[in-house]
mmCIF file of C-alpha atoms in Angstrom:
data_model
loop_
_atom_site.group_PDB
_atom_site.id
_atom_site.type_symbol
_atom_site.label_atom_id
_atom_site.label_comp_id
_atom_site.label_asym_id
_atom_site.label_seq_id
_atom_site.Cartn_x
_atom_site.Cartn_y
_atom_site.Cartn_z
ATOM 1 C CA UNK A 1 0.000 0.000 0.000
ATOM 2 C CA UNK A 2 1.393 3.441 -0.988
ATOM 3 C CA UNK A 3 0.669 6.672 0.700
ATOM 4 C CA UNK A 4 0.136 9.876 -1.296
ATOM 5 C CA UNK A 5 -0.861 13.308 -0.167
ATOM 6 C CA UNK A 6 -4.218 12.964 1.505
ATOM 7 C CA UNK A 7 -5.003 9.738 -0.204
ATOM 8 C CA UNK A 8 -4.315 6.167 0.600
ATOM 9 C CA UNK A 9 -3.908 3.997 -2.482
ATOM 10 C CA UNK A 10 -4.107 0.309 -2.233
ATOM 11 C CA UNK A 11 -1.560 -1.447 -4.396
ATOM 12 C CA UNK A 12 -3.245 -4.417 -6.066
ATOM 13 C CA UNK A 13 -0.474 -5.380 -8.435
ATOM 14 C CA UNK A 14 0.433 -8.931 -8.180
ATOM 15 C CA UNK A 15 3.435 -9.866 -6.236
ATOM 16 C CA UNK A 16 5.818 -11.802 -8.372
ATOM 17 C CA UNK A 17 6.668 -13.980 -5.501
ATOM 18 C CA UNK A 18 3.026 -14.642 -4.558
ATOM 19 C CA UNK A 19 1.539 -14.806 -8.089
ATOM 20 C CA UNK A 20 2.328 -18.458 -8.439
ATOM 21 C CA UNK A 21 0.146 -20.357 -6.118
ATOM 22 C CA UNK A 22 2.366 -22.646 -4.191
ATOM 23 C CA UNK A 23 1.488 -26.366 -4.243
ATOM 24 C CA UNK A 24 0.046 -27.506 -1.070
ATOM 25 C CA UNK A 25 2.071 -30.420 0.161
ATOM 26 C CA UNK A 26 0.223 -33.092 1.901
ATOM 27 C CA UNK A 27 1.424 -34.074 5.245
ATOM 28 C CA UNK A 28 3.880 -36.915 5.280
ATOM 29 C CA UNK A 29 1.506 -38.995 7.317
ATOM 30 C CA UNK A 30 -1.261 -38.747 4.654
ATOM 31 C CA UNK A 31 1.134 -39.557 1.795
ATOM 32 C CA UNK A 32 2.512 -42.642 3.334
ATOM 33 C CA UNK A 33 -0.860 -44.472 3.625
ATOM 34 C CA UNK A 34 -1.667 -43.621 -0.009
ATOM 35 C CA UNK A 35 1.731 -44.799 -1.155
ATOM 36 C CA UNK A 36 1.233 -47.916 0.871
ATOM 37 C CA UNK A 37 -2.172 -48.530 -0.717
ATOM 38 C CA UNK A 38 -0.796 -47.926 -4.219
ATOM 39 C CA UNK A 39 2.133 -50.194 -3.551
ATOM 40 C CA UNK A 40 -0.222 -52.842 -2.225
ATOM 41 C CA UNK A 41 -2.491 -52.605 -5.265
ATOM 42 C CA UNK A 42 0.533 -52.744 -7.549
ATOM 43 C CA UNK A 43 1.868 -55.737 -5.680
ATOM 44 C CA UNK A 44 -1.479 -57.513 -5.872
ATOM 45 C CA UNK A 45 -1.683 -56.747 -9.599
ATOM 46 C CA UNK A 46 1.822 -58.085 -10.159
ATOM 47 C CA UNK A 47 1.130 -61.158 -8.069
ATOM 48 C CA UNK A 48 -2.031 -61.859 -10.057
ATOM 49 C CA UNK A 49 -0.061 -61.572 -13.281
ATOM 50 C CA UNK A 50 2.915 -63.612 -12.108
ATOM 51 C CA UNK A 51 2.801 -67.365 -12.463
ATOM 52 C CA UNK A 52 3.124 -67.732 -8.741
ATOM 53 C CA UNK A 53 0.158 -65.456 -8.021
ATOM 54 C CA UNK A 54 -3.530 -66.141 -7.468
ATOM 55 C CA UNK A 55 -3.843 -67.517 -10.979
ATOM 56 C CA UNK A 56 -1.322 -70.183 -10.171
ATOM 57 C CA UNK A 57 -3.011 -70.850 -6.897
ATOM 58 C CA UNK A 58 -6.289 -71.263 -8.739
ATOM 59 C CA UNK A 59 -4.536 -73.470 -11.210
ATOM 60 C CA UNK A 60 -2.959 -75.380 -8.359
ATOM 61 C CA UNK A 61 -6.403 -75.841 -6.852
ATOM 62 C CA UNK A 62 -7.703 -77.274 -10.078
ATOM 63 C CA UNK A 63 -4.565 -79.365 -10.407
ATOM 64 C CA UNK A 64 -4.984 -80.647 -6.902
ATOM 65 C CA UNK A 65 -8.611 -81.467 -7.607
ATOM 66 C CA UNK A 66 -7.646 -83.125 -10.863
ATOM 67 C CA UNK A 67 -4.914 -84.977 -9.044
ATOM 68 C CA UNK A 68 -7.434 -86.171 -6.536
ATOM 69 C CA UNK A 69 -9.654 -87.394 -9.375
ATOM 70 C CA UNK A 70 -6.695 -89.081 -11.020
ATOM 71 C CA UNK A 71 -5.882 -90.733 -7.737
ATOM 72 C CA UNK A 72 -9.404 -92.177 -7.568
ATOM 73 C CA UNK A 73 -9.317 -93.299 -11.216
ATOM 74 C CA UNK A 74 -7.137 -96.428 -10.676
ATOM 75 C CA UNK A 75 -9.495 -97.653 -7.967
ATOM 76 C CA UNK A 76 -12.481 -97.071 -10.247
ATOM 77 C CA UNK A 77 -10.663 -98.858 -13.049
ATOM 78 C CA UNK A 78 -9.984 -101.844 -10.806
ATOM 79 C CA UNK A 79 -13.645 -102.011 -9.809
ATOM 80 C CA UNK A 80 -14.712 -101.811 -13.443
ATOM 81 C CA UNK A 81 -12.335 -104.651 -14.305
ATOM 82 C CA UNK A 82 -13.641 -106.743 -11.424
ATOM 83 C CA UNK A 83 -17.224 -106.026 -12.463
ATOM 84 C CA UNK A 84 -16.437 -106.891 -16.066
ATOM 85 C CA UNK A 85 -14.849 -110.150 -14.937
ATOM 86 C CA UNK A 86 -17.865 -111.070 -12.827
ATOM 87 C CA UNK A 87 -20.243 -110.317 -15.693
ATOM 88 C CA UNK A 88 -18.121 -112.377 -18.060
ATOM 89 C CA UNK A 89 -18.160 -115.354 -15.702
ATOM 90 C CA UNK A 90 -21.918 -114.975 -15.221
ATOM 91 C CA UNK A 91 -22.506 -114.860 -18.966
ATOM 92 C CA UNK A 92 -20.311 -117.900 -19.531
ATOM 93 C CA UNK A 93 -22.113 -119.810 -16.782
ATOM 94 C CA UNK A 94 -25.487 -118.841 -18.207
ATOM 95 C CA UNK A 95 -24.410 -119.861 -21.681
ATOM 96 C CA UNK A 96 -23.132 -123.206 -20.427
ATOM 97 C CA UNK A 97 -26.376 -123.824 -18.542
ATOM 98 C CA UNK A 98 -28.474 -122.993 -21.596
ATOM 99 C CA UNK A 99 -26.283 -125.239 -23.740
ATOM 100 C CA UNK A 100 -26.692 -128.167 -21.332
ATOM 101 C CA UNK A 101 -30.437 -127.613 -21.108
ATOM 102 C CA UNK A 102 -30.676 -127.390 -24.863
ATOM 103 C CA UNK A 103 -28.692 -130.600 -25.212
ATOM 104 C CA UNK A 104 -30.951 -132.327 -22.701
ATOM 105 C CA UNK A 105 -33.990 -131.026 -24.531
ATOM 106 C CA UNK A 106 -32.672 -132.456 -27.772
ATOM 107 C CA UNK A 107 -32.028 -135.775 -26.029
ATOM 108 C CA UNK A 108 -35.408 -136.036 -24.279
ATOM 109 C CA UNK A 109 -37.884 -138.750 -25.263
ATOM 110 C CA UNK A 110 -40.249 -136.048 -26.487
ATOM 111 C CA UNK A 111 -37.823 -134.869 -29.157
ATOM 112 C CA UNK A 112 -36.883 -138.444 -30.181
ATOM 113 C CA UNK A 113 -40.556 -139.429 -30.436
ATOM 114 C CA UNK A 114 -41.252 -139.547 -34.161
ATOM 115 C CA UNK A 115 -44.955 -139.988 -33.443
ATOM 116 C CA UNK A 116 -45.029 -136.215 -32.988
ATOM 117 C CA UNK A 117 -43.312 -135.450 -36.283
ATOM 118 C CA UNK A 118 -43.505 -138.433 -38.672
ATOM 119 C CA UNK A 119 -47.133 -138.848 -39.632
ATOM 120 C CA UNK A 120 -46.465 -141.452 -42.307
ATOM 121 C CA UNK A 121 -44.520 -143.758 -39.966
ATOM 122 C CA UNK A 122 -47.166 -143.307 -37.268
ATOM 123 C CA UNK A 123 -49.976 -144.283 -39.613
ATOM 124 C CA UNK A 124 -48.015 -147.302 -40.773
ATOM 125 C CA UNK A 125 -47.352 -148.742 -37.323
ATOM 126 C CA UNK A 126 -50.927 -148.033 -36.263
ATOM 127 C CA UNK A 127 -52.330 -149.851 -39.281
ATOM 128 C CA UNK A 128 -50.062 -152.910 -39.048
ATOM 129 C CA UNK A 129 -50.439 -153.373 -35.275
ATOM 130 C CA UNK A 130 -54.201 -152.818 -35.422
ATOM 131 C CA UNK A 131 -54.550 -155.374 -38.204
ATOM 132 C CA UNK A 132 -52.432 -157.921 -36.296
ATOM 133 C CA UNK A 133 -54.520 -157.595 -33.131
ATOM 134 C CA UNK A 134 -57.773 -157.865 -35.031
ATOM 135 C CA UNK A 135 -56.593 -161.148 -36.610
ATOM 136 C CA UNK A 136 -55.145 -162.877 -33.537
ATOM 137 C CA UNK A 137 -58.199 -162.027 -31.408
ATOM 138 C CA UNK A 138 -60.739 -163.139 -33.982
ATOM 139 C CA UNK A 139 -61.518 -166.834 -34.430
ATOM 140 C CA UNK A 140 -64.360 -169.316 -34.987
ATOM 141 C CA UNK A 141 -65.040 -173.001 -34.277
ATOM 142 C CA UNK A 142 -63.506 -173.992 -37.604
ATOM 143 C CA UNK A 143 -60.822 -171.292 -37.953
ATOM 144 C CA UNK A 144 -58.709 -171.663 -34.823
ATOM 145 C CA UNK A 145 -55.836 -173.292 -36.697
ATOM 146 C CA UNK A 146 -55.615 -170.427 -39.186
ATOM 147 C CA UNK A 147 -55.676 -167.892 -36.346
ATOM 148 C CA UNK A 148 -52.880 -169.755 -34.619
ATOM 149 C CA UNK A 149 -50.684 -169.603 -37.712
ATOM 150 C CA UNK A 150 -51.414 -165.923 -38.158
ATOM 151 C CA UNK A 151 -50.320 -165.258 -34.568
ATOM 152 C CA UNK A 152 -46.927 -166.804 -35.322
ATOM 153 C CA UNK A 153 -46.369 -164.246 -38.071
ATOM 154 C CA UNK A 154 -47.537 -161.072 -36.332
ATOM 155 C CA UNK A 155 -46.532 -161.848 -32.738
ATOM 156 C CA UNK A 156 -43.082 -162.401 -31.287
ATOM 157 C CA UNK A 157 -41.251 -162.593 -28.017
ATOM 158 C CA UNK A 158 -43.259 -162.345 -24.836
ATOM 159 C CA UNK A 159 -46.504 -161.609 -26.676
ATOM 160 C CA UNK A 160 -46.289 -164.831 -28.664
ATOM 161 C CA UNK A 161 -45.470 -166.871 -25.555
ATOM 162 C CA UNK A 162 -48.449 -165.473 -23.636
ATOM 163 C CA UNK A 163 -50.748 -165.967 -26.591
ATOM 164 C CA UNK A 164 -49.645 -169.565 -27.117
ATOM 165 C CA UNK A 165 -50.198 -170.371 -23.426
ATOM 166 C CA UNK A 166 -53.763 -169.050 -23.465
ATOM 167 C CA UNK A 167 -54.833 -169.989 -26.944
ATOM 168 C CA UNK A 168 -54.805 -173.707 -26.164
ATOM 169 C CA UNK A 169 -57.756 -173.219 -23.829
ATOM 170 C CA UNK A 170 -59.475 -170.811 -26.243
ATOM 171 C CA UNK A 171 -59.112 -173.278 -29.100
ATOM 172 C CA UNK A 172 -60.812 -176.070 -27.102
ATOM 173 C CA UNK A 173 -63.682 -173.816 -25.925
ATOM 174 C CA UNK A 174 -64.281 -172.511 -29.413
ATOM 175 C CA UNK A 175 -64.665 -176.050 -30.723
ATOM 176 C CA UNK A 176 -66.830 -177.310 -27.835
ATOM 177 C CA UNK A 177 -69.086 -174.251 -27.387
ATOM 178 C CA UNK A 178 -69.230 -173.208 -31.005
ATOM 179 C CA UNK A 179 -67.756 -169.912 -29.931
ATOM 180 C CA UNK A 180 -66.998 -167.143 -32.351
ATOM 181 C CA UNK A 181 -65.004 -164.059 -31.357
ATOM 182 C CA UNK A 182 -64.795 -161.015 -33.599
ATOM 183 C CA UNK A 183 -62.411 -158.208 -32.631
ATOM 184 C CA UNK A 184 -62.355 -154.761 -34.160
ATOM 185 C CA UNK A 185 -59.827 -152.012 -33.371
ATOM 186 C CA UNK A 186 -61.783 -148.873 -32.537
ATOM 187 C CA UNK A 187 -58.813 -146.628 -31.949
ATOM 188 C CA UNK A 188 -55.052 -147.045 -31.774
ATOM 189 C CA UNK A 189 -52.767 -144.268 -30.672
ATOM 190 C CA UNK A 190 -48.979 -144.252 -30.811
ATOM 191 C CA UNK A 191 -47.607 -142.931 -27.535
ATOM 192 C CA UNK A 192 -43.998 -143.280 -28.617
ATOM 193 C CA UNK A 193 -42.358 -144.080 -31.909
ATOM 194 C CA UNK A 194 -38.661 -144.686 -32.418
ATOM 195 C CA UNK A 195 -36.706 -145.876 -35.399
ATOM 196 C CA UNK A 196 -37.399 -149.563 -34.688
ATOM 197 C CA UNK A 197 -39.806 -149.655 -31.732
ATOM 198 C CA UNK A 198 -43.225 -148.294 -30.902
ATOM 199 C CA UNK A 199 -45.587 -148.111 -27.953
ATOM 200 C CA UNK A 200 -49.304 -147.979 -28.581
ATOM 201 C CA UNK A 201 -52.550 -147.702 -26.676
ATOM 202 C CA UNK A 202 -55.244 -149.731 -28.422
ATOM 203 C CA UNK A 203 -59.001 -149.761 -27.831
ATOM 204 C CA UNK A 204 -60.924 -152.829 -28.992
ATOM 205 C CA UNK A 205 -64.529 -153.825 -29.385
ATOM 206 C CA UNK A 206 -65.115 -157.591 -29.122
ATOM 207 C CA UNK A 207 -68.266 -159.486 -30.001
ATOM 208 C CA UNK A 208 -68.795 -162.998 -28.497
ATOM 209 C CA UNK A 209 -71.238 -165.308 -30.181
ATOM 210 C CA UNK A 210 -72.288 -168.788 -29.109
ATOM 211 C CA UNK A 211 -74.382 -170.922 -31.291
ATOM 212 C CA UNK A 212 -78.017 -170.465 -30.379
ATOM 213 C CA UNK A 213 -77.411 -167.492 -28.024
ATOM 214 C CA UNK A 214 -77.398 -163.725 -28.333
ATOM 215 C CA UNK A 215 -74.149 -161.994 -29.023
ATOM 216 C CA UNK A 216 -72.294 -160.258 -26.238
ATOM 217 C CA UNK A 217 -70.235 -157.130 -26.773
ATOM 218 C CA UNK A 218 -67.270 -156.155 -24.634
ATOM 219 C CA UNK A 219 -64.602 -153.488 -24.768
ATOM 220 C CA UNK A 220 -60.923 -154.007 -24.150
ATOM 221 C CA UNK A 221 -57.971 -151.717 -23.755
ATOM 222 C CA UNK A 222 -54.424 -152.883 -24.390
ATOM 223 C CA UNK A 223 -50.941 -151.470 -24.050
ATOM 224 C CA UNK A 224 -48.865 -152.804 -26.921
ATOM 225 C CA UNK A 225 -45.171 -152.772 -27.703
ATOM 226 C CA UNK A 226 -44.117 -153.396 -31.294
ATOM 227 C CA UNK A 227 -40.787 -153.764 -33.044
ATOM 228 C CA UNK A 228 -39.823 -153.274 -36.662
ATOM 229 C CA UNK A 229 -38.470 -156.610 -37.910
ATOM 230 C CA UNK A 230 -37.812 -157.526 -41.496
ATOM 231 C CA UNK A 231 -39.523 -154.411 -42.754
ATOM 232 C CA UNK A 232 -42.786 -154.935 -40.859
ATOM 233 C CA UNK A 233 -44.101 -154.216 -37.389
ATOM 234 C CA UNK A 234 -44.390 -157.203 -35.033
ATOM 235 C CA UNK A 235 -46.166 -157.144 -31.662
ATOM 236 C CA UNK A 236 -43.740 -158.204 -28.915
ATOM 237 C CA UNK A 237 -45.688 -157.404 -25.753
ATOM 238 C CA UNK A 238 -49.358 -157.056 -24.825
ATOM 239 C CA UNK A 239 -50.651 -155.819 -21.471
ATOM 240 C CA UNK A 240 -54.318 -155.602 -20.592
ATOM 241 C CA UNK A 241 -55.373 -152.326 -18.987
#
């Protein structure tokens, strides 16, 4: 401020020394925390970028987890191998069982019974056995000798022996009582048919006639075993049922 005569003039010209506003310096205490925070952030940023930082730790975590999985993998592999072995053994055992059962099924009497599959052979044995029985169980007072000869051709073995033992009595009664017996096969079924043997169930109707008396009808049921001999079926066993 300059003084003149009677007037006080205020000097407003800028002071060269004060024109430039001095920079306000922060206190040392306030700078140090900021520098510390910046250094910390920089350090954290560098650590995150460095291989040994959080990224590596995260990677290590995944690696550790993967390592744990890899450690469990051999055990799982062993269990899978054991399971595969057990299944293989089970399948082999099942296959062997089915093979044995199939073999037994092929070897059963049902599968070897041609009566179920060979119609022509079944009809043939039924016709020949039925005809033989009708002839040997049919006779008259004057035809017993012919019946006896027929029995020798169509019967054999045990059947022929049984027939011969009984027919002696039948032959005498037929001559004395004028007895006539007529036998007709009503039905004959083959229960089993092999290549050279057959089992049959035969149903007969028999009519007895005595001279001067009414005829009597009776039914008979026989189990018959026949064998193929010389190209024809021969009855070898007869059982009354």
